[in-house]
Structures are given as C-alpha cells and as structure tokens.
XYZ file of C-alpha atoms in Angstrom:
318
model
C -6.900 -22.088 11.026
C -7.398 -18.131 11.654
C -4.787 -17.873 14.656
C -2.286 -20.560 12.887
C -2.436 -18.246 9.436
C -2.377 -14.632 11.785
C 0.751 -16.085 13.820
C 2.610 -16.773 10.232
C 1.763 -13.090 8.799
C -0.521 -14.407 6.607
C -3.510 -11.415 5.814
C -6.816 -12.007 6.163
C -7.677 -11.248 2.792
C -5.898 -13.725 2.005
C -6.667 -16.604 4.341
C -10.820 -15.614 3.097
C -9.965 -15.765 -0.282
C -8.500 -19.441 0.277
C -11.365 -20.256 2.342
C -13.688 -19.261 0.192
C -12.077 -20.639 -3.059
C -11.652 -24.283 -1.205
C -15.164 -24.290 -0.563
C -15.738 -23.344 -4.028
C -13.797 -26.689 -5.108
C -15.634 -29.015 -2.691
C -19.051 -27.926 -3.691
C -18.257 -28.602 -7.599
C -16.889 -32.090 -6.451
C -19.858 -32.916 -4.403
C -22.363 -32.068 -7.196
C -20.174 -33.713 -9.826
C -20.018 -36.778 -7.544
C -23.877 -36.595 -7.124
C -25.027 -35.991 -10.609
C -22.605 -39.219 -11.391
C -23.586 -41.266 -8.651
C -27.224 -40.687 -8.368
C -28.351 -37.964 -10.991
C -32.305 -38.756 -9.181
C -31.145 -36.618 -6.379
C -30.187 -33.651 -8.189
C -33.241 -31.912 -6.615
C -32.540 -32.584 -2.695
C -29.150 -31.349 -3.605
C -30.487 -28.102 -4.551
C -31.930 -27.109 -1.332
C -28.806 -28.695 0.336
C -27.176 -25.923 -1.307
C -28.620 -23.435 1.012
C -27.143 -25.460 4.092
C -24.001 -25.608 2.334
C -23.335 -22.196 1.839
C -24.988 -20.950 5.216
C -21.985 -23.443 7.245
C -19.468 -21.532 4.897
C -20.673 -18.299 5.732
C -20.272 -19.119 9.680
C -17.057 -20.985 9.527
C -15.868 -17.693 7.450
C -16.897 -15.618 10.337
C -15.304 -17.829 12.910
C -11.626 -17.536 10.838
C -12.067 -14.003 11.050
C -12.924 -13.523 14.400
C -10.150 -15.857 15.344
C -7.528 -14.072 13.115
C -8.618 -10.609 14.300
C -7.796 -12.052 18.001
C -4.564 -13.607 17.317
C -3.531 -10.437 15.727
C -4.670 -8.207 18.375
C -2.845 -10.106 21.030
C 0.582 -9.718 19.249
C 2.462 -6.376 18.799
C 0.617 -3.928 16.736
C 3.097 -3.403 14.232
C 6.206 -6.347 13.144
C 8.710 -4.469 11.078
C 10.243 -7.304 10.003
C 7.597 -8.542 8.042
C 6.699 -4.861 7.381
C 9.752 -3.827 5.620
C 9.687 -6.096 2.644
C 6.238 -4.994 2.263
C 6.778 -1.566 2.122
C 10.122 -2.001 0.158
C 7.461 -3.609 -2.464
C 5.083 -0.925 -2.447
C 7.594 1.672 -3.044
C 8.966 -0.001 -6.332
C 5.687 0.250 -7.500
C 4.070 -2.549 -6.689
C 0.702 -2.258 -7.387
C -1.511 -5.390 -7.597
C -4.461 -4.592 -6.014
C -5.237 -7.866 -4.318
C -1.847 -7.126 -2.685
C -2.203 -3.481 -1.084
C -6.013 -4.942 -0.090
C -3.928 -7.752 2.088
C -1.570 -5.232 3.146
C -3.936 -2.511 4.352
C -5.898 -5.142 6.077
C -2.953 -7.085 7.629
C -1.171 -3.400 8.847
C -4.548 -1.239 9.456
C -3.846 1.094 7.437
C -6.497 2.464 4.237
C -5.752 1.462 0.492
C -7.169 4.950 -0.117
C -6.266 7.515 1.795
C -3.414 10.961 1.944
C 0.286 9.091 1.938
C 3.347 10.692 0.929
C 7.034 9.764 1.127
C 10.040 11.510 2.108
C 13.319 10.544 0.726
C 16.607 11.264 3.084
C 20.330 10.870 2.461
C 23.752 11.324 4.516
C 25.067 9.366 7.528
C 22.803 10.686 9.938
C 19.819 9.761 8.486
C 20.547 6.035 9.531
C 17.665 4.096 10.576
C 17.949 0.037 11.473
C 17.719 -2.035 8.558
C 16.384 -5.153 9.581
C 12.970 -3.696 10.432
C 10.230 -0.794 9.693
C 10.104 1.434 12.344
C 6.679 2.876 12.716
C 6.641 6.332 14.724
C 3.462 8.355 15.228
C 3.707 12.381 15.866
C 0.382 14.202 16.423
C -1.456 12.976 13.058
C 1.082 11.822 11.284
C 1.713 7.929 11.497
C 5.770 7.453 10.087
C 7.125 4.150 8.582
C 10.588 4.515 8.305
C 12.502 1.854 6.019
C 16.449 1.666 5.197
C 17.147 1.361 1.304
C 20.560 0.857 0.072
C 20.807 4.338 -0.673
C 19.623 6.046 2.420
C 16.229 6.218 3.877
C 12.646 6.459 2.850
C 9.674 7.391 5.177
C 6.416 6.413 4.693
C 3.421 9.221 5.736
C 0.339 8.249 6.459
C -0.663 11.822 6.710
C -4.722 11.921 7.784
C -5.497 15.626 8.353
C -1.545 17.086 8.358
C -0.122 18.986 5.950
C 3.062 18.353 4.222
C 4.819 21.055 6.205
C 4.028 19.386 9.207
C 5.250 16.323 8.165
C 8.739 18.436 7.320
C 8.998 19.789 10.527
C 8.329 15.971 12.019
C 11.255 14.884 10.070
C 13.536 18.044 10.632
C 16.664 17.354 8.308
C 19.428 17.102 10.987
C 23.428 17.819 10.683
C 24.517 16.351 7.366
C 20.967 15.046 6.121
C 19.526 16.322 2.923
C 15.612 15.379 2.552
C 13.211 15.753 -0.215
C 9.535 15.306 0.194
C 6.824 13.952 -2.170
C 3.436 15.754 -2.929
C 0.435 13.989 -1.294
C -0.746 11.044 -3.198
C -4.219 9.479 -2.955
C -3.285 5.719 -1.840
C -0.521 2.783 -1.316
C -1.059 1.914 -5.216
C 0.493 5.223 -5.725
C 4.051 4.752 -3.279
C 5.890 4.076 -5.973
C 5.174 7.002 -7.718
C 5.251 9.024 -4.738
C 9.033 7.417 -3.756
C 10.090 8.842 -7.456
C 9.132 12.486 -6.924
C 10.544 12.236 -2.739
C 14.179 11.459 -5.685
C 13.642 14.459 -7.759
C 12.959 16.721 -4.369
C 15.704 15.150 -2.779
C 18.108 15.793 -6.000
C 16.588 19.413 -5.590
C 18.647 19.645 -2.603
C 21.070 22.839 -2.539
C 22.967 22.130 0.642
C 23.035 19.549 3.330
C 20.403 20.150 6.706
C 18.042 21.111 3.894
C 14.515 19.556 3.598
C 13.032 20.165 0.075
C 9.090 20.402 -0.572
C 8.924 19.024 -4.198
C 5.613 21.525 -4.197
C 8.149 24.243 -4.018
C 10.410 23.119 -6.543
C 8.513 22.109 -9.520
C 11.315 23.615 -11.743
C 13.896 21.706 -10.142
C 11.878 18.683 -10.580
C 11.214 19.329 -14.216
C 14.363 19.370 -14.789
C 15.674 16.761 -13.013
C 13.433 14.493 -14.775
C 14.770 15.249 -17.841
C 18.570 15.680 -17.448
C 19.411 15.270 -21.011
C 16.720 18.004 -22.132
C 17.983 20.376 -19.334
C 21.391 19.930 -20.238
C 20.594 21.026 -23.964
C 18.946 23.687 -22.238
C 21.713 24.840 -20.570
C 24.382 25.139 -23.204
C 21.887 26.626 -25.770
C 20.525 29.139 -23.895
C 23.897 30.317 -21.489
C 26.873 28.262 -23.693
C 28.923 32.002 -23.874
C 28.533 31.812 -20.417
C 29.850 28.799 -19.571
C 32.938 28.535 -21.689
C 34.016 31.713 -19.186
C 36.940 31.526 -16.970
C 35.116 30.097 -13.358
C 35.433 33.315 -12.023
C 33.324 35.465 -14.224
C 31.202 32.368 -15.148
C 30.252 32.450 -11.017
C 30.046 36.101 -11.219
C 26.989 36.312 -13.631
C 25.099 33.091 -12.610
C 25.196 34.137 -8.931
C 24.062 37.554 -9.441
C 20.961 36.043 -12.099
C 20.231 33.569 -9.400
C 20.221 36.577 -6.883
C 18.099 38.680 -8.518
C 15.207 36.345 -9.412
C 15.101 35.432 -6.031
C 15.223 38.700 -4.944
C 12.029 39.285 -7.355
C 13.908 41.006 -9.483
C 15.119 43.835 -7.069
C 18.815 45.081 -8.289
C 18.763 47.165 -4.698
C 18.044 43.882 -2.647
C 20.350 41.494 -4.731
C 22.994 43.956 -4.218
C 22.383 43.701 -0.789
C 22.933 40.276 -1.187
C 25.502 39.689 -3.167
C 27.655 42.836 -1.208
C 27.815 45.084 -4.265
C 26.598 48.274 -5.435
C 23.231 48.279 -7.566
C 25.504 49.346 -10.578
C 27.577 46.316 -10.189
C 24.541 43.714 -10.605
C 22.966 45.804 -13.582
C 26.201 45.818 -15.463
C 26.512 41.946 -14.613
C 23.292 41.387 -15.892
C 23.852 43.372 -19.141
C 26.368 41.697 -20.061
C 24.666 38.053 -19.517
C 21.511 39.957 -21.737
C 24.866 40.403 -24.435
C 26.285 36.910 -24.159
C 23.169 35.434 -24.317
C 21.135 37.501 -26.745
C 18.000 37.190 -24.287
C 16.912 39.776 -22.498
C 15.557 39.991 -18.803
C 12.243 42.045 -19.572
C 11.139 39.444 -22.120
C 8.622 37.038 -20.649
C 9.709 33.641 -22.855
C 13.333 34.828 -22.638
C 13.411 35.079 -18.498
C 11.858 31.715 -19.013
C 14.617 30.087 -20.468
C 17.405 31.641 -18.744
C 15.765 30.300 -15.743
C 15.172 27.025 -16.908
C 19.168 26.827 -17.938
C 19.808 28.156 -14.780
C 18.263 25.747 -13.078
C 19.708 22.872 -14.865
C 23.041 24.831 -13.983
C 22.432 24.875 -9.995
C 21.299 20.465 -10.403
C 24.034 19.931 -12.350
C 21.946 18.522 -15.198
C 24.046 21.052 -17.214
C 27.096 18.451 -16.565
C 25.507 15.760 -18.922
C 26.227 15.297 -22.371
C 23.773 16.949 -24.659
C 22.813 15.479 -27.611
C-alpha cells in the first residue's frame, strides 16, 4: 500500500492519516461486535487492545518505510504534480493539513525563510506544464508559469534577498519584483501579493525591484484610490499644466529627493544650472502651497509623487 500510494503522488501524511483513521473504524466495530455478541468477554478484549494497537503501530512503520523507498527511487522532484501545488499555495491556500502533506511529499519545511519573486515580459517565459526546480548556492528556485507571467518560489535557507536578485538577474525586457522574506508555505500567498506590488513598483524594463526598498511604492500601490486622491490634492495645479512644464517640475522634485536634496547634484542631473532647479522648485512650493523645508509637507508631496511615477494618480478619485 506505501509504494502503490507514493507511485500515485499521494503524501505520506496523508496515506498515515488514512491508515490510522481505518484502524480507528475497525477497532470500534470489533468492540461493538464483541460487547453485542458476547458482552462476558469485554475483559480479554481489553488486553487484546494492547496487541491491537502494537500490529498498527508496525504495519504504520512498514507503509512508511515502503513509501519513503518508492519515493526515493523516482525523480526527486515531478513538476507536474508540483505545479498545481504550488499554484495552490500561492492563492493562499492555507489549510494546514495541506502544506504538512506538501512539505512532506516535496522535502521541503512548513516553517522556514521563503519568498517569491514575481516576473513579467516575454523573456521571462518558463514551460508551463511543469515546476521547474533550480538550485544556486543556497537558494533552492521553483519556478511556475501563471497566466500573467512568472512566479518563483525561494526557498531561501541562509541567503539573503539580494542574492536571490542577483540569481534571478532581470534579463532584456523582464521587469521583476521581489517579496520580503516570509516565515513559511502558509504565508505564499501573502508573499505572491507583495512580489505584485514590487513588481508594479517597476520603473523600467531589465529592472528587479526589492519591495524592502520600495515601501512607498508599495503603499501606494495598495491603495490606488487613496493615492490617487493624494495626488490631485496635494499637486492638482500641477497637473492641469501643459505636459511640458508639468514634466519640468515633477522631474526636477523627483531629482532632487533622490539626490538628498542637493540642488548642485540634481542639476547635475537634470543638465541645468543650480538656479534653474531652485526656481523650478519655487514655483511647485507656489502651486502647491507646501513647502520643501516642512517635514509633513515633503511628506505629502512625496507621497503624490509617488502615486504620480505608478500611475495610481490615473484613477478616478473619489
């Protein structure tokens, strides 16, 4: 019975369960039967109890032995039936008899550092009838094709997210996002939503987004009806400008917070004087009636900027 349920993909934790449930059942019908039939040998039944229990505790041991063999002598890893399981797992499947079967079925812990990567664009292509599994240094990979593009799977052990960025190495035409480490499979789900919001964090294609260095982006991806109302509140004059001078100001604001605020280096960047980007940002200070040296007001001119660069500032606010 253990190498007839391994060979059909059936987990172990499973095929015990059954086991142990059947001889559940048969016990309760042999005492029922004996109390009915001869109630006077209640007591021998008692110690046959012992004997019972002690052949179901080797048989048990003999159906996993057998399993563990069968399984051992086919390939390590069958994508086929790995990919619906993983395809599960990531929309949040969570029952936890479930990821117990699966982590004993693929080898793999129920608790443990996992995170998933979400990628997009033509190159990121991946078979779809199967998982593929991949291991580099640490990091064991489970690709798996969705409709949409591809997810990976990490089981990361000791790595680090970065490393499992540079593993994955957004190619030509491939934007990426990555999730933040999560603590098990009962959290893939989650972990598949946050690879989205990384992955909408995307600027460019060939990029490969930490979610961990995004967090605003995220936030406001989440919410794309907050961030819009964000957006037009807190830079409206700017937006109903002609594209030209609407570009002008966002760019340079964009280019001097990353610039830490430097008017030298985001001139630098930008190819303009110093005197150009002040004047560009005094008149977004005008427009918007926030001003740059104000803690809360930076705060939300970044926030609508943000929503700006998503395009969360493109939805309807209400």
């Amino acid at each position: 019975m253990g190498r007839k349920r391994a060979l059909e993909g059936t987990p172990m934790l499973a095929v015990l369960q059954a086991y142990r449930i059947g001889a559940s059942v048969l016990w309760d019908s042999l005492v029922e039967a004996a109390l009915k039939g001869a109630p006077e040998q209640a007591g021998p039944l008692v110690h046959a109890a012992n004997d019972f229990w002690r052949f179901v505790a080797r048989d048990t041991t003999i159906v996993m032995e057998s399993h563990r063999r069968t399984l051992a002598g086919l390939a390590r890893d069958d994508g086929r039936k790995l990919l619906p399981v993983l395809k599960a797992l990531l929309r949040g499947h969570s029952d936890p008899m479930d990821i117990a079967a699966t982590a004993c079925a693929f080898d793999v812990p129920v608790a443990g550092r996992y995170a998933v990567a979400r990628l997009d664009g033509p190159a990121a292509s991946r078979p779809a009838e199967a998982a593929v599994r991949e291991d580099v240094g640490d990091l064991r990979l489970y690709w798996c094709a969705l409709p949409d593009g591809q997810a990976v799977v990490a089981q990361l052990g000791d790595a680090s997210l970065e490393e499992l960025a540079s593993a994955l190495a957004a190619g030509p035409g491939v934007r990426g996002g990555i999730s933040p480490v999560v603590a098990g499979l009962a959290e893939l789900g989650r972990a598949k939503e946050l690879a989205e919001l990384a992955l909408g964090a995307c600027r460019r294609d060939d990029e490969l987004v930490l979610l961990e260095d995004r967090m605003v982006s995220g936030l406001v991806l989440a919410r794309p009806d907050l961030a819009s109302g964000i957006a037009h509140r807190v830079l409206g004059p700017v937006l109903d400008l002609d594209p030209a001078d609407r570009a002008a100001l966002l760019d340079t604001l964009e280019a001097w917070l990353d610039c830490q605020g430097s008017t030298d280096r985001a001139g630098e960047l930008l190819y303009c004087h110093r005197n150009t980007v002040l004047n560009r940002l005094r008149r977004l200070e005008r427009l918007t009636g926030r001003l740059l040296d104000h803690p809360r007001d930076l705060v939300d001119l970044t926030l609508a900027l943000e929503a700006c660069r998503t395009g969360s500032a493109d939805q309807s606010s209400h």
